[in-house]
Amino acid sequence: MEGENMIEKEMQFRFKDIFEMEHPEIILKRAQPFIELMMEYQCALMEVETKLNVLNEEFASKYKRNPFESIKSRIKEPLSIINKMKRKGFEMSVESMEKNLFDIAGIRVICSFCDDIYTIAELLTRQDDIILVETKDYIKNPKANGYRSLHLILDIPIFLSTGKKHMKVEVQFRTIAMDFWASLEHKLKYKKDIEHSEEIAEELKDCADVIATMDCKMQEIRNKIEGNL
Ligand code: GTP
Ligand code: MG
């Protein structure tokens, strides 16, 4: 029940512009398949979030610690979906969105330590209703600009009145330090609509490397402390 209300509220918020248009009923009718697809992605997010929350509870109870700093989920904005479809040259239809875009539903999981990322990712993908579609390990292989994160595309079933439906969800795992860099880099990148100059790009890359070194050090400290217990 609570989930239903959440979806309804989310949908009303996301499509509020339509209600302010001249013939909202006509637009809404046409947009219905799209709205339904977004609802299904919202359900898929709830499924993955629940799985993560279950792991968090178990860790808290068994090992007396929470591996997550935060878990945030979002559905891609309709305009971002359309722009991406155009950019990639995909056919403009609801079916094509579902077939071609794997990041309409996204979850960002911020972990305390780097090892936790791999532990949780393994525990999640090992579950028998989840199919791991794709892994991009930007921790072991950082992007040229210094970006680090572990990206997984998961296929997860949701159970609707019409039956079972498989949905794609992108999960990004980062440490607090990786998120610190990515958030600021994102702000710097999108504030000015220009590519970074070589010098700035180099400085940002240096910051990413310093942050990664610190992340490793914190992990080492934790390993030492745990080894001593
Ligand atoms: P798009 O999904 O079209 O962006 O291409 P892709 O699938 O090749 O992207 P990828 O999986 O590498 O990254 C997708 C997401 O990761 C982005 O939407 C961002 O949230 C994040 N990301 C990737 N690279 C960077 C980066 O250099 N800086 C920051 N701040 N975030 C990044
Ligand atoms: Mg992507």
PDB file of C-alpha atoms and ligand atoms in Angstrom:
ATOM      1  CA  MET A   1       0.000   0.000   0.000  1.00  0.00           C
ATOM      2  CA  GLU A   2       2.747   2.379   0.984  1.00  0.00           C
ATOM      3  CA  GLY A   3       4.588   1.441  -2.229  1.00  0.00           C
ATOM      4  CA  GLU A   4       1.501   2.215  -4.329  1.00  0.00           C
ATOM      5  CA  ASN A   5       1.155   5.677  -2.805  1.00  0.00           C
ATOM      6  CA  MET A   6       4.824   6.325  -3.357  1.00  0.00           C
ATOM      7  CA  ILE A   7       4.538   5.447  -7.046  1.00  0.00           C
ATOM      8  CA  GLU A   8       1.396   7.564  -7.464  1.00  0.00           C
ATOM      9  CA  LYS A   9       3.059  10.573  -5.824  1.00  0.00           C
ATOM     10  CA  GLU A  10       6.213  10.105  -7.872  1.00  0.00           C
ATOM     11  CA  MET A  11       4.186   9.867 -11.106  1.00  0.00           C
ATOM     12  CA  GLN A  12       2.156  12.983 -10.259  1.00  0.00           C
ATOM     13  CA  PHE A  13       5.341  14.884  -9.570  1.00  0.00           C
ATOM     14  CA  ARG A  14       7.110  13.690 -12.696  1.00  0.00           C
ATOM     15  CA  PHE A  15       4.225  14.490 -15.039  1.00  0.00           C
ATOM     16  CA  LYS A  16       2.929  17.618 -13.305  1.00  0.00           C
ATOM     17  CA  ASP A  17       3.634  19.747 -16.404  1.00  0.00           C
ATOM     18  CA  ILE A  18       1.069  17.733 -18.350  1.00  0.00           C
ATOM     19  CA  PHE A  19      -1.671  18.736 -15.906  1.00  0.00           C
ATOM     20  CA  GLU A  20      -0.924  22.380 -16.586  1.00  0.00           C
ATOM     21  CA  MET A  21      -1.353  21.959 -20.366  1.00  0.00           C
ATOM     22  CA  GLU A  22      -4.470  22.797 -22.315  1.00  0.00           C
ATOM     23  CA  HIS A  23      -5.791  19.268 -22.942  1.00  0.00           C
ATOM     24  CA  PRO A  24      -4.126  17.195 -20.264  1.00  0.00           C
ATOM     25  CA  GLU A  25      -6.562  14.288 -20.768  1.00  0.00           C
ATOM     26  CA  ILE A  26      -5.516  13.833 -24.441  1.00  0.00           C
ATOM     27  CA  ILE A  27      -1.819  14.134 -23.656  1.00  0.00           C
ATOM     28  CA  LEU A  28      -2.134  11.783 -20.699  1.00  0.00           C
ATOM     29  CA  LYS A  29      -3.923   9.165 -22.814  1.00  0.00           C
ATOM     30  CA  ARG A  30      -1.162   9.275 -25.408  1.00  0.00           C
ATOM     31  CA  ALA A  31       1.511   9.210 -22.753  1.00  0.00           C
ATOM     32  CA  GLN A  32      -0.082   6.260 -20.934  1.00  0.00           C
ATOM     33  CA  PRO A  33       2.297   3.541 -22.247  1.00  0.00           C
ATOM     34  CA  PHE A  34       5.265   5.739 -21.274  1.00  0.00           C
ATOM     35  CA  ILE A  35       3.811   6.480 -17.839  1.00  0.00           C
ATOM     36  CA  GLU A  36       3.212   2.758 -17.292  1.00  0.00           C
ATOM     37  CA  LEU A  37       6.771   1.924 -18.285  1.00  0.00           C
ATOM     38  CA  MET A  38       8.089   4.516 -15.809  1.00  0.00           C
ATOM     39  CA  MET A  39       5.887   2.962 -13.106  1.00  0.00           C
ATOM     40  CA  GLU A  40       7.427  -0.425 -13.903  1.00  0.00           C
ATOM     41  CA  TYR A  41      10.941   1.006 -13.579  1.00  0.00           C
ATOM     42  CA  GLN A  42       9.887   2.527 -10.243  1.00  0.00           C
ATOM     43  CA  CYS A  43       8.824  -0.965  -9.123  1.00  0.00           C
ATOM     44  CA  ALA A  44      12.149  -2.428 -10.266  1.00  0.00           C
ATOM     45  CA  LEU A  45      13.980   0.213  -8.210  1.00  0.00           C
ATOM     46  CA  MET A  46      11.916  -0.726  -5.167  1.00  0.00           C
ATOM     47  CA  GLU A  47      12.869  -4.395  -5.652  1.00  0.00           C
ATOM     48  CA  VAL A  48      16.606  -3.680  -5.829  1.00  0.00           C
ATOM     49  CA  GLU A  49      16.463  -1.201  -2.941  1.00  0.00           C
ATOM     50  CA  THR A  50      14.712  -3.806  -0.809  1.00  0.00           C
ATOM     51  CA  LYS A  51      17.429  -6.336  -1.595  1.00  0.00           C
ATOM     52  CA  LEU A  52      20.093  -3.820  -0.552  1.00  0.00           C
ATOM     53  CA  ASN A  53      18.180  -2.942   2.615  1.00  0.00           C
ATOM     54  CA  VAL A  54      17.922  -6.625   3.497  1.00  0.00           C
ATOM     55  CA  LEU A  55      21.697  -7.005   3.167  1.00  0.00           C
ATOM     56  CA  ASN A  56      22.185  -3.884   5.266  1.00  0.00           C
ATOM     57  CA  GLU A  57      19.959  -5.263   8.042  1.00  0.00           C
ATOM     58  CA  GLU A  58      21.800  -8.577   7.984  1.00  0.00           C
ATOM     59  CA  PHE A  59      25.217  -6.904   8.180  1.00  0.00           C
ATOM     60  CA  ALA A  60      24.023  -4.655  11.009  1.00  0.00           C
ATOM     61  CA  SER A  61      22.754  -7.632  12.951  1.00  0.00           C
ATOM     62  CA  LYS A  62      25.535 -10.161  12.265  1.00  0.00           C
ATOM     63  CA  TYR A  63      28.624  -7.979  11.958  1.00  0.00           C
ATOM     64  CA  LYS A  64      27.466  -4.871  13.865  1.00  0.00           C
ATOM     65  CA  ARG A  65      28.168  -2.530  10.984  1.00  0.00           C
ATOM     66  CA  ASN A  66      26.356  -0.946   8.047  1.00  0.00           C
ATOM     67  CA  PRO A  67      28.191  -1.303   4.750  1.00  0.00           C
ATOM     68  CA  PHE A  68      26.234   1.548   3.125  1.00  0.00           C
ATOM     69  CA  GLU A  69      26.639   5.262   3.672  1.00  0.00           C
ATOM     70  CA  SER A  70      23.616   5.981   1.468  1.00  0.00           C
ATOM     71  CA  ILE A  71      21.414   4.538  -1.245  1.00  0.00           C
ATOM     72  CA  LYS A  72      19.780   6.894  -3.736  1.00  0.00           C
ATOM     73  CA  SER A  73      17.576   5.949  -6.622  1.00  0.00           C
ATOM     74  CA  ARG A  74      16.161   7.900  -9.516  1.00  0.00           C
ATOM     75  CA  ILE A  75      14.192   7.454 -12.707  1.00  0.00           C
ATOM     76  CA  LYS A  76      15.712   9.259 -15.671  1.00  0.00           C
ATOM     77  CA  GLU A  77      13.815  12.442 -16.549  1.00  0.00           C
ATOM     78  CA  PRO A  78      11.577  12.127 -19.650  1.00  0.00           C
ATOM     79  CA  LEU A  79      13.572  14.839 -21.460  1.00  0.00           C
ATOM     80  CA  SER A  80      16.895  13.125 -20.677  1.00  0.00           C
ATOM     81  CA  ILE A  81      15.463   9.857 -22.012  1.00  0.00           C
ATOM     82  CA  ILE A  82      14.393  11.534 -25.251  1.00  0.00           C
ATOM     83  CA  ASN A  83      17.715  13.357 -25.669  1.00  0.00           C
ATOM     84  CA  LYS A  84      19.675  10.149 -25.141  1.00  0.00           C
ATOM     85  CA  MET A  85      17.493   8.271 -27.661  1.00  0.00           C
ATOM     86  CA  LYS A  86      18.115  11.045 -30.205  1.00  0.00           C
ATOM     87  CA  ARG A  87      21.831  11.171 -29.457  1.00  0.00           C
ATOM     88  CA  LYS A  88      22.228   7.426 -29.915  1.00  0.00           C
ATOM     89  CA  GLY A  89      19.977   7.377 -33.001  1.00  0.00           C
ATOM     90  CA  PHE A  90      17.425   4.943 -31.554  1.00  0.00           C
ATOM     91  CA  GLU A  91      13.875   4.748 -32.863  1.00  0.00           C
ATOM     92  CA  MET A  92      11.576   6.992 -30.813  1.00  0.00           C
ATOM     93  CA  SER A  93       9.122   4.589 -29.188  1.00  0.00           C
ATOM     94  CA  VAL A  94       8.371   3.236 -25.740  1.00  0.00           C
ATOM     95  CA  GLU A  95       9.442  -0.262 -26.877  1.00  0.00           C
ATOM     96  CA  SER A  96      12.732   1.081 -28.162  1.00  0.00           C
ATOM     97  CA  MET A  97      13.413   2.918 -24.858  1.00  0.00           C
ATOM     98  CA  GLU A  98      12.976  -0.312 -22.967  1.00  0.00           C
ATOM     99  CA  LYS A  99      15.091  -2.300 -25.417  1.00  0.00           C
ATOM    100  CA  ASN A 100      17.952   0.174 -25.793  1.00  0.00           C
ATOM    101  CA  LEU A 101      18.333   2.195 -22.596  1.00  0.00           C
ATOM    102  CA  PHE A 102      19.594   0.369 -19.533  1.00  0.00           C
ATOM    103  CA  ASP A 103      19.883   3.346 -17.219  1.00  0.00           C
ATOM    104  CA  ILE A 104      16.267   4.575 -17.054  1.00  0.00           C
ATOM    105  CA  ALA A 105      16.152   3.182 -13.518  1.00  0.00           C
ATOM    106  CA  GLY A 106      19.314   3.935 -11.579  1.00  0.00           C
ATOM    107  CA  ILE A 107      20.522   3.318  -8.026  1.00  0.00           C
ATOM    108  CA  ARG A 108      23.658   4.845  -6.543  1.00  0.00           C
ATOM    109  CA  VAL A 109      25.027   2.934  -3.589  1.00  0.00           C
ATOM    110  CA  ILE A 110      27.650   4.724  -1.530  1.00  0.00           C
ATOM    111  CA  CYS A 111      29.735   2.301   0.506  1.00  0.00           C
ATOM    112  CA  SER A 112      32.088   3.045   3.368  1.00  0.00           C
ATOM    113  CA  PHE A 113      35.016   0.996   2.084  1.00  0.00           C
ATOM    114  CA  CYS A 114      36.186  -0.224  -1.300  1.00  0.00           C
ATOM    115  CA  ASP A 115      36.040  -3.917  -0.298  1.00  0.00           C
ATOM    116  CA  ASP A 116      32.377  -3.496   0.704  1.00  0.00           C
ATOM    117  CA  ILE A 117      31.569  -2.569  -2.902  1.00  0.00           C
ATOM    118  CA  TYR A 118      32.753  -5.923  -4.223  1.00  0.00           C
ATOM    119  CA  THR A 119      31.245  -7.858  -1.312  1.00  0.00           C
ATOM    120  CA  ILE A 120      27.808  -6.303  -1.772  1.00  0.00           C
ATOM    121  CA  ALA A 121      27.935  -6.460  -5.578  1.00  0.00           C
ATOM    122  CA  GLU A 122      28.762 -10.171  -5.359  1.00  0.00           C
ATOM    123  CA  LEU A 123      26.019 -10.860  -2.793  1.00  0.00           C
ATOM    124  CA  LEU A 124      23.471  -9.020  -4.925  1.00  0.00           C
ATOM    125  CA  THR A 125      24.323 -10.557  -8.301  1.00  0.00           C
ATOM    126  CA  ARG A 126      24.477 -14.031  -6.765  1.00  0.00           C
ATOM    127  CA  GLN A 127      20.751 -13.887  -5.913  1.00  0.00           C
ATOM    128  CA  ASP A 128      18.881 -16.297  -8.157  1.00  0.00           C
ATOM    129  CA  ASP A 129      16.254 -13.872  -9.487  1.00  0.00           C
ATOM    130  CA  ILE A 130      18.880 -11.394 -10.685  1.00  0.00           C
ATOM    131  CA  ILE A 131      20.717 -11.639 -14.001  1.00  0.00           C
ATOM    132  CA  LEU A 132      23.926  -9.662 -14.341  1.00  0.00           C
ATOM    133  CA  VAL A 133      23.726  -8.124 -17.813  1.00  0.00           C
ATOM    134  CA  GLU A 134      26.864  -5.984 -17.814  1.00  0.00           C
ATOM    135  CA  THR A 135      29.713  -4.917 -15.528  1.00  0.00           C
ATOM    136  CA  LYS A 136      31.814  -1.803 -15.996  1.00  0.00           C
ATOM    137  CA  ASP A 137      34.543  -1.736 -13.383  1.00  0.00           C
ATOM    138  CA  TYR A 138      35.836   1.821 -13.347  1.00  0.00           C
ATOM    139  CA  ILE A 139      37.559   1.082 -10.017  1.00  0.00           C
ATOM    140  CA  LYS A 140      39.967  -1.498 -11.383  1.00  0.00           C
ATOM    141  CA  ASN A 141      40.044   0.403 -14.702  1.00  0.00           C
ATOM    142  CA  PRO A 142      39.383   4.089 -13.965  1.00  0.00           C
ATOM    143  CA  LYS A 143      38.265   6.341 -16.820  1.00  0.00           C
ATOM    144  CA  ALA A 144      40.986   8.498 -18.379  1.00  0.00           C
ATOM    145  CA  ASN A 145      39.609  11.530 -16.497  1.00  0.00           C
ATOM    146  CA  GLY A 146      39.969   9.734 -13.131  1.00  0.00           C
ATOM    147  CA  TYR A 147      36.332   8.664 -12.658  1.00  0.00           C
ATOM    148  CA  ARG A 148      35.960   5.606 -10.417  1.00  0.00           C
ATOM    149  CA  SER A 149      32.839   3.521  -9.699  1.00  0.00           C
ATOM    150  CA  LEU A 150      31.538   0.024 -10.257  1.00  0.00           C
ATOM    151  CA  HIS A 151      28.579   0.008 -12.669  1.00  0.00           C
ATOM    152  CA  LEU A 152      26.318  -3.015 -12.961  1.00  0.00           C
ATOM    153  CA  ILE A 153      23.349  -3.474 -15.253  1.00  0.00           C
ATOM    154  CA  LEU A 154      20.932  -5.890 -13.600  1.00  0.00           C
ATOM    155  CA  ASP A 155      17.906  -7.659 -14.991  1.00  0.00           C
ATOM    156  CA  ILE A 156      15.318  -8.084 -12.250  1.00  0.00           C
ATOM    157  CA  PRO A 157      11.757  -9.428 -12.363  1.00  0.00           C
ATOM    158  CA  ILE A 158       8.788  -7.434 -11.127  1.00  0.00           C
ATOM    159  CA  PHE A 159       5.460  -9.114 -10.525  1.00  0.00           C
ATOM    160  CA  LEU A 160       2.488  -7.251 -12.009  1.00  0.00           C
ATOM    161  CA  SER A 161      -1.192  -8.246 -12.225  1.00  0.00           C
ATOM    162  CA  THR A 162      -0.453  -9.240 -15.824  1.00  0.00           C
ATOM    163  CA  GLY A 163       2.447 -11.456 -14.855  1.00  0.00           C
ATOM    164  CA  LYS A 164       6.210 -11.340 -14.453  1.00  0.00           C
ATOM    165  CA  LYS A 165       8.204  -8.679 -16.291  1.00  0.00           C
ATOM    166  CA  HIS A 166      11.972  -8.368 -16.539  1.00  0.00           C
ATOM    167  CA  MET A 167      13.379  -4.855 -16.031  1.00  0.00           C
ATOM    168  CA  LYS A 168      16.863  -3.396 -16.353  1.00  0.00           C
ATOM    169  CA  VAL A 169      18.341  -1.383 -13.499  1.00  0.00           C
ATOM    170  CA  GLU A 170      21.738   0.346 -13.421  1.00  0.00           C
ATOM    171  CA  VAL A 171      23.486   0.164 -10.064  1.00  0.00           C
ATOM    172  CA  GLN A 172      26.488   2.401  -9.437  1.00  0.00           C
ATOM    173  CA  PHE A 173      28.645   1.473  -6.454  1.00  0.00           C
ATOM    174  CA  ARG A 174      31.090   4.058  -5.099  1.00  0.00           C
ATOM    175  CA  THR A 175      32.955   4.808  -1.910  1.00  0.00           C
ATOM    176  CA  ILE A 176      32.369   8.166  -0.183  1.00  0.00           C
ATOM    177  CA  ALA A 177      35.672   9.335  -1.636  1.00  0.00           C
ATOM    178  CA  MET A 178      34.789   8.308  -5.200  1.00  0.00           C
ATOM    179  CA  ASP A 179      31.408   9.999  -4.833  1.00  0.00           C
ATOM    180  CA  PHE A 180      33.048  13.155  -3.511  1.00  0.00           C
ATOM    181  CA  TRP A 181      35.145  13.426  -6.679  1.00  0.00           C
ATOM    182  CA  ALA A 182      32.364  12.430  -9.101  1.00  0.00           C
ATOM    183  CA  SER A 183      29.864  14.875  -7.585  1.00  0.00           C
ATOM    184  CA  LEU A 184      32.218  17.836  -7.753  1.00  0.00           C
ATOM    185  CA  GLU A 185      33.516  16.910 -11.204  1.00  0.00           C
ATOM    186  CA  HIS A 186      29.914  16.651 -12.417  1.00  0.00           C
ATOM    187  CA  LYS A 187      29.146  20.107 -11.015  1.00  0.00           C
ATOM    188  CA  LEU A 188      32.241  21.598 -12.614  1.00  0.00           C
ATOM    189  CA  LYS A 189      31.486  19.934 -15.934  1.00  0.00           C
ATOM    190  CA  TYR A 190      27.875  20.975 -16.202  1.00  0.00           C
ATOM    191  CA  LYS A 191      28.224  24.455 -14.778  1.00  0.00           C
ATOM    192  CA  LYS A 192      30.054  25.575 -17.875  1.00  0.00           C
ATOM    193  CA  ASP A 193      28.900  24.112 -21.155  1.00  0.00           C
ATOM    194  CA  ILE A 194      32.436  23.604 -22.381  1.00  0.00           C
ATOM    195  CA  GLU A 195      34.947  20.817 -22.274  1.00  0.00           C
ATOM    196  CA  HIS A 196      37.599  21.175 -19.576  1.00  0.00           C
ATOM    197  CA  SER A 197      40.879  22.644 -20.719  1.00  0.00           C
ATOM    198  CA  GLU A 198      43.770  20.204 -20.677  1.00  0.00           C
ATOM    199  CA  GLU A 199      45.235  21.819 -17.574  1.00  0.00           C
ATOM    200  CA  ILE A 200      41.996  21.601 -15.613  1.00  0.00           C
ATOM    201  CA  ALA A 201      41.434  18.019 -16.766  1.00  0.00           C
ATOM    202  CA  GLU A 202      44.919  17.147 -15.541  1.00  0.00           C
ATOM    203  CA  GLU A 203      44.275  18.773 -12.151  1.00  0.00           C
ATOM    204  CA  LEU A 204      40.996  16.920 -11.766  1.00  0.00           C
ATOM    205  CA  LYS A 205      42.728  13.658 -12.667  1.00  0.00           C
ATOM    206  CA  ASP A 206      45.408  14.389 -10.021  1.00  0.00           C
ATOM    207  CA  CYS A 207      42.664  14.963  -7.425  1.00  0.00           C
ATOM    208  CA  ALA A 208      41.045  11.648  -8.387  1.00  0.00           C
ATOM    209  CA  ASP A 209      44.352   9.824  -7.905  1.00  0.00           C
ATOM    210  CA  VAL A 210      45.001  11.455  -4.496  1.00  0.00           C
ATOM    211  CA  ILE A 211      41.481  10.528  -3.403  1.00  0.00           C
ATOM    212  CA  ALA A 212      41.978   6.928  -4.605  1.00  0.00           C
ATOM    213  CA  THR A 213      45.218   6.681  -2.606  1.00  0.00           C
ATOM    214  CA  MET A 214      43.355   7.871   0.491  1.00  0.00           C
ATOM    215  CA  ASP A 215      40.606   5.338  -0.129  1.00  0.00           C
ATOM    216  CA  CYS A 216      43.212   2.549  -0.218  1.00  0.00           C
ATOM    217  CA  LYS A 217      44.802   3.843   2.995  1.00  0.00           C
ATOM    218  CA  MET A 218      41.456   3.866   4.804  1.00  0.00           C
ATOM    219  CA  GLN A 219      40.855   0.311   3.618  1.00  0.00           C
ATOM    220  CA  GLU A 220      44.311  -0.706   4.915  1.00  0.00           C
ATOM    221  CA  ILE A 221      43.584   0.897   8.293  1.00  0.00           C
ATOM    222  CA  ARG A 222      40.317  -0.999   8.495  1.00  0.00           C
ATOM    223  CA  ASN A 223      42.050  -4.256   7.577  1.00  0.00           C
ATOM    224  CA  LYS A 224      44.631  -3.633  10.314  1.00  0.00           C
ATOM    225  CA  ILE A 225      41.972  -2.884  12.928  1.00  0.00           C
ATOM    226  CA  GLU A 226      39.907  -5.921  11.953  1.00  0.00           C
ATOM    227  CA  GLY A 227      43.022  -8.087  11.910  1.00  0.00           C
ATOM    228  CA  ASN A 228      43.776  -6.991  15.478  1.00  0.00           C
ATOM    229  CA  LEU A 229      40.331  -7.753  16.837  1.00  0.00           C
TER     230      LEU A 229
HETATM  231  P1  GTP B   1      25.812   7.044 -20.998  1.00  0.00           P
HETATM  232  O1  GTP B   1      24.959   6.137 -20.165  1.00  0.00           O
HETATM  233  O2  GTP B   1      25.164   7.501 -22.243  1.00  0.00           O
HETATM  234  O3  GTP B   1      26.367   8.188 -20.199  1.00  0.00           O
HETATM  235  O4  GTP B   1      27.028   6.203 -21.546  1.00  0.00           O
HETATM  236  P2  GTP B   1      27.672   4.909 -20.926  1.00  0.00           P
HETATM  237  O5  GTP B   1      26.627   3.877 -20.732  1.00  0.00           O
HETATM  238  O6  GTP B   1      28.864   4.553 -21.730  1.00  0.00           O
HETATM  239  O7  GTP B   1      28.134   5.482 -19.565  1.00  0.00           O
HETATM  240  P3  GTP B   1      28.785   4.818 -18.299  1.00  0.00           P
HETATM  241  O8  GTP B   1      28.133   3.545 -17.926  1.00  0.00           O
HETATM  242  O9  GTP B   1      30.251   4.827 -18.477  1.00  0.00           O
HETATM  243  O10 GTP B   1      28.409   5.927 -17.242  1.00  0.00           O
HETATM  244  C1  GTP B   1      27.077   6.260 -17.008  1.00  0.00           C
HETATM  245  C2  GTP B   1      26.924   7.107 -15.758  1.00  0.00           C
HETATM  246  O11 GTP B   1      28.081   7.044 -14.910  1.00  0.00           O
HETATM  247  C3  GTP B   1      26.728   8.580 -16.012  1.00  0.00           C
HETATM  248  O12 GTP B   1      25.396   8.889 -16.235  1.00  0.00           O
HETATM  249  C4  GTP B   1      27.255   9.197 -14.708  1.00  0.00           C
HETATM  250  O13 GTP B   1      26.287   9.081 -13.678  1.00  0.00           O
HETATM  251  C5  GTP B   1      28.404   8.296 -14.356  1.00  0.00           C
HETATM  252  N1  GTP B   1      29.670   8.747 -14.971  1.00  0.00           N
HETATM  253  C6  GTP B   1      30.336   8.151 -15.978  1.00  0.00           C
HETATM  254  N2  GTP B   1      31.445   8.810 -16.279  1.00  0.00           N
HETATM  255  C7  GTP B   1      31.521   9.871 -15.442  1.00  0.00           C
HETATM  256  C8  GTP B   1      32.450  10.947 -15.272  1.00  0.00           C
HETATM  257  O14 GTP B   1      33.455  11.063 -15.954  1.00  0.00           O
HETATM  258  N3  GTP B   1      32.174  11.855 -14.292  1.00  0.00           N
HETATM  259  C9  GTP B   1      31.081  11.758 -13.496  1.00  0.00           C
HETATM  260  N4  GTP B   1      30.892  12.702 -12.564  1.00  0.00           N
HETATM  261  N5  GTP B   1      30.171  10.764 -13.645  1.00  0.00           N
HETATM  262  C10 GTP B   1      30.381   9.841 -14.602  1.00  0.00           C
HETATM  263 MG    MG B   2      24.989   4.160 -19.284  1.00  0.00          MG
END
